[in-house]
Amino acid sequence: MEHTKEKQNEMLADYDFKSWTKENLRNDGKFSISDIDAVIRDTTDSGITRFQLVEKKCYNSEPRENQSITYRILHALLTKGIESCNGEIEIKICGRMQQISVEYHGTHLLQLSDATFDQSSFKFDRRDVDLSTLIDKLNFTNSI
């Protein structure tokens, strides 16, 4: 698969940020930086905003331990926070405060057997899934 110039620049920017943080920020075992590959958000016809977090790993890799801990903390915070407000939050949208209903559909691990989607089989939360099931899950249409 050939990368477009835009994708190459995006990859370079990610690499540059990672290099910069290694050179300039603490590295004492207590400090950790993690990225999340995707925050997927959808609004249903009834107005409920659903979202899920997805970490993608190639070659069936596993997240580093610090990364896993960060994701578990985020998952707990989001779950408890949404529960504490009964899924109803008020945020500013287009300059106006609006009440929205929110559903959190979890933090997930997507593992590709290879480097690209075209050449891979898939695991979602460490379970084998076919492409159709993966698409359904990421579209909020199928529970695994």
PDB file of C-alpha atoms in Angstrom:
ATOM      1  CA  MET A   1       0.000   0.000   0.000  1.00  0.00           C
ATOM      2  CA  GLU A   2       1.414   3.345  -1.010  1.00  0.00           C
ATOM      3  CA  HIS A   3       0.963   6.257   1.375  1.00  0.00           C
ATOM      4  CA  THR A   4      -0.244   9.600   0.128  1.00  0.00           C
ATOM      5  CA  LYS A   5       1.832  12.698   0.834  1.00  0.00           C
ATOM      6  CA  GLU A   6      -0.772  13.746   3.421  1.00  0.00           C
ATOM      7  CA  LYS A   7      -0.505  10.379   5.225  1.00  0.00           C
ATOM      8  CA  GLN A   8       3.297  10.527   5.132  1.00  0.00           C
ATOM      9  CA  ASN A   9       3.199  14.005   6.701  1.00  0.00           C
ATOM     10  CA  GLU A  10       0.783  12.774   9.382  1.00  0.00           C
ATOM     11  CA  MET A  11       3.064   9.824  10.194  1.00  0.00           C
ATOM     12  CA  LEU A  12       6.077  12.157  10.320  1.00  0.00           C
ATOM     13  CA  ALA A  13       4.233  14.517  12.684  1.00  0.00           C
ATOM     14  CA  ASP A  14       3.389  11.599  15.006  1.00  0.00           C
ATOM     15  CA  TYR A  15       6.998  10.424  14.931  1.00  0.00           C
ATOM     16  CA  ASP A  16       8.249  13.970  15.556  1.00  0.00           C
ATOM     17  CA  PHE A  17       5.975  14.383  18.590  1.00  0.00           C
ATOM     18  CA  LYS A  18       7.033  11.011  19.988  1.00  0.00           C
ATOM     19  CA  SER A  19      10.709  11.878  19.527  1.00  0.00           C
ATOM     20  CA  TRP A  20      10.238  15.311  21.053  1.00  0.00           C
ATOM     21  CA  THR A  21       8.504  13.914  24.148  1.00  0.00           C
ATOM     22  CA  LYS A  22      11.274  11.346  24.664  1.00  0.00           C
ATOM     23  CA  GLU A  23      13.890  14.094  24.533  1.00  0.00           C
ATOM     24  CA  ASN A  24      12.084  16.724  26.605  1.00  0.00           C
ATOM     25  CA  LEU A  25       9.728  15.090  29.090  1.00  0.00           C
ATOM     26  CA  ARG A  26      10.350  13.011  32.172  1.00  0.00           C
ATOM     27  CA  ASN A  27      11.223   9.336  31.912  1.00  0.00           C
ATOM     28  CA  ASP A  28      11.152   8.182  35.516  1.00  0.00           C
ATOM     29  CA  GLY A  29       8.768   5.223  35.315  1.00  0.00           C
ATOM     30  CA  LYS A  30       5.890   7.220  36.813  1.00  0.00           C
ATOM     31  CA  PHE A  31       5.259   9.421  33.778  1.00  0.00           C
ATOM     32  CA  SER A  32       3.508   7.946  30.736  1.00  0.00           C
ATOM     33  CA  ILE A  33       2.213   9.220  27.401  1.00  0.00           C
ATOM     34  CA  SER A  34      -0.287   7.192  25.377  1.00  0.00           C
ATOM     35  CA  ASP A  35      -2.280   7.909  22.274  1.00  0.00           C
ATOM     36  CA  ILE A  36      -5.694   6.558  21.359  1.00  0.00           C
ATOM     37  CA  ASP A  37      -6.019   5.614  17.725  1.00  0.00           C
ATOM     38  CA  ALA A  38      -9.727   6.376  17.368  1.00  0.00           C
ATOM     39  CA  VAL A  39     -12.580   8.033  19.178  1.00  0.00           C
ATOM     40  CA  ILE A  40     -15.678   6.947  17.263  1.00  0.00           C
ATOM     41  CA  ARG A  41     -18.824   9.021  17.818  1.00  0.00           C
ATOM     42  CA  ASP A  42     -22.317   8.640  16.409  1.00  0.00           C
ATOM     43  CA  THR A  43     -25.636  10.331  17.083  1.00  0.00           C
ATOM     44  CA  THR A  44     -28.723   8.148  16.831  1.00  0.00           C
ATOM     45  CA  ASP A  45     -32.005   9.226  15.234  1.00  0.00           C
ATOM     46  CA  SER A  46     -33.343   9.684  18.782  1.00  0.00           C
ATOM     47  CA  GLY A  47     -30.484  12.098  19.590  1.00  0.00           C
ATOM     48  CA  ILE A  48     -28.315   9.880  21.795  1.00  0.00           C
ATOM     49  CA  THR A  49     -24.591  10.429  21.286  1.00  0.00           C
ATOM     50  CA  ARG A  50     -22.717   7.123  21.390  1.00  0.00           C
ATOM     51  CA  PHE A  51     -18.962   6.836  21.487  1.00  0.00           C
ATOM     52  CA  GLN A  52     -16.201   4.283  21.878  1.00  0.00           C
ATOM     53  CA  LEU A  53     -12.415   4.416  22.073  1.00  0.00           C
ATOM     54  CA  VAL A  54     -10.317   2.092  19.922  1.00  0.00           C
ATOM     55  CA  GLU A  55      -6.615   1.283  20.156  1.00  0.00           C
ATOM     56  CA  LYS A  56      -5.296  -0.408  16.993  1.00  0.00           C
ATOM     57  CA  LYS A  57      -2.258  -2.667  17.073  1.00  0.00           C
ATOM     58  CA  CYS A  58      -0.596  -4.288  14.068  1.00  0.00           C
ATOM     59  CA  TYR A  59       0.858  -7.814  13.986  1.00  0.00           C
ATOM     60  CA  ASN A  60      -1.439  -8.858  16.868  1.00  0.00           C
ATOM     61  CA  SER A  61       0.677  -6.783  19.269  1.00  0.00           C
ATOM     62  CA  GLU A  62      -0.474  -6.037  22.780  1.00  0.00           C
ATOM     63  CA  PRO A  63      -0.499  -2.584  24.367  1.00  0.00           C
ATOM     64  CA  ARG A  64       2.417  -1.819  26.669  1.00  0.00           C
ATOM     65  CA  GLU A  65       1.560  -2.173  30.367  1.00  0.00           C
ATOM     66  CA  ASN A  66       1.581   1.603  30.986  1.00  0.00           C
ATOM     67  CA  GLN A  67      -0.716   2.061  27.997  1.00  0.00           C
ATOM     68  CA  SER A  68      -3.103  -0.626  29.308  1.00  0.00           C
ATOM     69  CA  ILE A  69      -3.211   1.025  32.724  1.00  0.00           C
ATOM     70  CA  THR A  70      -4.008   4.400  31.126  1.00  0.00           C
ATOM     71  CA  TYR A  71      -6.852   2.852  29.088  1.00  0.00           C
ATOM     72  CA  ARG A  72      -8.288   1.133  32.178  1.00  0.00           C
ATOM     73  CA  ILE A  73      -8.224   4.457  34.063  1.00  0.00           C
ATOM     74  CA  LEU A  74      -9.966   6.237  31.155  1.00  0.00           C
ATOM     75  CA  HIS A  75     -12.552   3.452  30.901  1.00  0.00           C
ATOM     76  CA  ALA A  76     -13.346   3.677  34.628  1.00  0.00           C
ATOM     77  CA  LEU A  77     -13.528   7.491  34.572  1.00  0.00           C
ATOM     78  CA  LEU A  78     -15.820   7.574  31.552  1.00  0.00           C
ATOM     79  CA  THR A  79     -18.066   4.803  32.883  1.00  0.00           C
ATOM     80  CA  LYS A  80     -18.413   6.310  36.359  1.00  0.00           C
ATOM     81  CA  GLY A  81     -18.726   9.866  35.052  1.00  0.00           C
ATOM     82  CA  ILE A  82     -21.539   8.983  32.667  1.00  0.00           C
ATOM     83  CA  GLU A  83     -23.269   6.928  35.365  1.00  0.00           C
ATOM     84  CA  SER A  84     -23.029   9.808  37.862  1.00  0.00           C
ATOM     85  CA  CYS A  85     -24.892  12.168  35.529  1.00  0.00           C
ATOM     86  CA  ASN A  86     -27.285   9.516  34.209  1.00  0.00           C
ATOM     87  CA  GLY A  87     -25.843   9.985  30.726  1.00  0.00           C
ATOM     88  CA  GLU A  88     -27.036  13.594  30.496  1.00  0.00           C
ATOM     89  CA  ILE A  89     -24.458  16.350  30.006  1.00  0.00           C
ATOM     90  CA  GLU A  90     -24.527  19.989  29.009  1.00  0.00           C
ATOM     91  CA  ILE A  91     -21.909  21.260  26.572  1.00  0.00           C
ATOM     92  CA  LYS A  92     -21.443  24.282  24.341  1.00  0.00           C
ATOM     93  CA  ILE A  93     -22.207  23.540  20.683  1.00  0.00           C
ATOM     94  CA  CYS A  94     -22.069  26.367  18.126  1.00  0.00           C
ATOM     95  CA  GLY A  95     -21.944  28.928  20.919  1.00  0.00           C
ATOM     96  CA  ARG A  96     -25.009  27.641  22.795  1.00  0.00           C
ATOM     97  CA  MET A  97     -25.269  25.386  25.822  1.00  0.00           C
ATOM     98  CA  GLN A  98     -27.084  22.192  24.875  1.00  0.00           C
ATOM     99  CA  GLN A  99     -28.215  19.144  26.817  1.00  0.00           C
ATOM    100  CA  ILE A 100     -27.176  15.853  25.212  1.00  0.00           C
ATOM    101  CA  SER A 101     -27.613  12.216  26.129  1.00  0.00           C
ATOM    102  CA  VAL A 102     -24.435  10.142  26.022  1.00  0.00           C
ATOM    103  CA  GLU A 103     -23.740   6.398  25.880  1.00  0.00           C
ATOM    104  CA  TYR A 104     -20.214   5.076  26.293  1.00  0.00           C
ATOM    105  CA  HIS A 105     -19.592   1.827  24.414  1.00  0.00           C
ATOM    106  CA  GLY A 106     -16.210   1.053  25.926  1.00  0.00           C
ATOM    107  CA  THR A 107     -12.510   1.145  25.234  1.00  0.00           C
ATOM    108  CA  HIS A 108     -11.513  -1.570  22.774  1.00  0.00           C
ATOM    109  CA  LEU A 109      -8.400  -3.230  21.400  1.00  0.00           C
ATOM    110  CA  LEU A 110      -8.369  -3.865  17.640  1.00  0.00           C
ATOM    111  CA  GLN A 111      -5.550  -6.173  16.552  1.00  0.00           C
ATOM    112  CA  LEU A 112      -4.572  -6.631  12.918  1.00  0.00           C
ATOM    113  CA  SER A 113      -2.598  -9.718  11.954  1.00  0.00           C
ATOM    114  CA  ASP A 114      -0.520  -7.640   9.525  1.00  0.00           C
ATOM    115  CA  ALA A 115       0.269  -3.938   9.028  1.00  0.00           C
ATOM    116  CA  THR A 116      -2.752  -3.051   6.879  1.00  0.00           C
ATOM    117  CA  PHE A 117      -6.462  -3.808   6.834  1.00  0.00           C
ATOM    118  CA  ASP A 118      -6.222  -5.278   3.317  1.00  0.00           C
ATOM    119  CA  GLN A 119      -3.843  -8.052   4.359  1.00  0.00           C
ATOM    120  CA  SER A 120      -5.108  -8.754   7.880  1.00  0.00           C
ATOM    121  CA  SER A 121      -7.396 -10.916   9.864  1.00  0.00           C
ATOM    122  CA  PHE A 122      -8.833  -9.209  12.946  1.00  0.00           C
ATOM    123  CA  LYS A 123      -9.241  -9.534  16.671  1.00  0.00           C
ATOM    124  CA  PHE A 124     -11.552  -7.233  18.593  1.00  0.00           C
ATOM    125  CA  ASP A 125     -10.938  -7.273  22.335  1.00  0.00           C
ATOM    126  CA  ARG A 126      -8.714 -10.312  21.717  1.00  0.00           C
ATOM    127  CA  ARG A 127     -11.469 -12.317  19.998  1.00  0.00           C
ATOM    128  CA  ASP A 128     -11.309 -13.317  16.340  1.00  0.00           C
ATOM    129  CA  VAL A 129     -13.854 -11.429  14.228  1.00  0.00           C
ATOM    130  CA  ASP A 130     -14.531 -11.301  10.518  1.00  0.00           C
ATOM    131  CA  LEU A 131     -14.499  -8.023   8.606  1.00  0.00           C
ATOM    132  CA  SER A 132     -18.288  -7.734   8.543  1.00  0.00           C
ATOM    133  CA  THR A 133     -18.548  -8.135  12.331  1.00  0.00           C
ATOM    134  CA  LEU A 134     -15.760  -5.596  12.844  1.00  0.00           C
ATOM    135  CA  ILE A 135     -17.533  -3.061  10.648  1.00  0.00           C
ATOM    136  CA  ASP A 136     -20.801  -3.643  12.508  1.00  0.00           C
ATOM    137  CA  LYS A 137     -19.127  -3.187  15.880  1.00  0.00           C
ATOM    138  CA  LEU A 138     -17.374   0.028  14.858  1.00  0.00           C
ATOM    139  CA  ASN A 139     -20.703   1.282  13.417  1.00  0.00           C
ATOM    140  CA  PHE A 140     -22.448   0.514  16.780  1.00  0.00           C
ATOM    141  CA  THR A 141     -24.701  -2.055  15.078  1.00  0.00           C
ATOM    142  CA  ASN A 142     -23.409  -5.263  16.643  1.00  0.00           C
ATOM    143  CA  SER A 143     -22.479  -6.266  20.175  1.00  0.00           C
ATOM    144  CA  ILE A 144     -19.639  -8.737  20.544  1.00  0.00           C
TER     145      ILE A 144
END
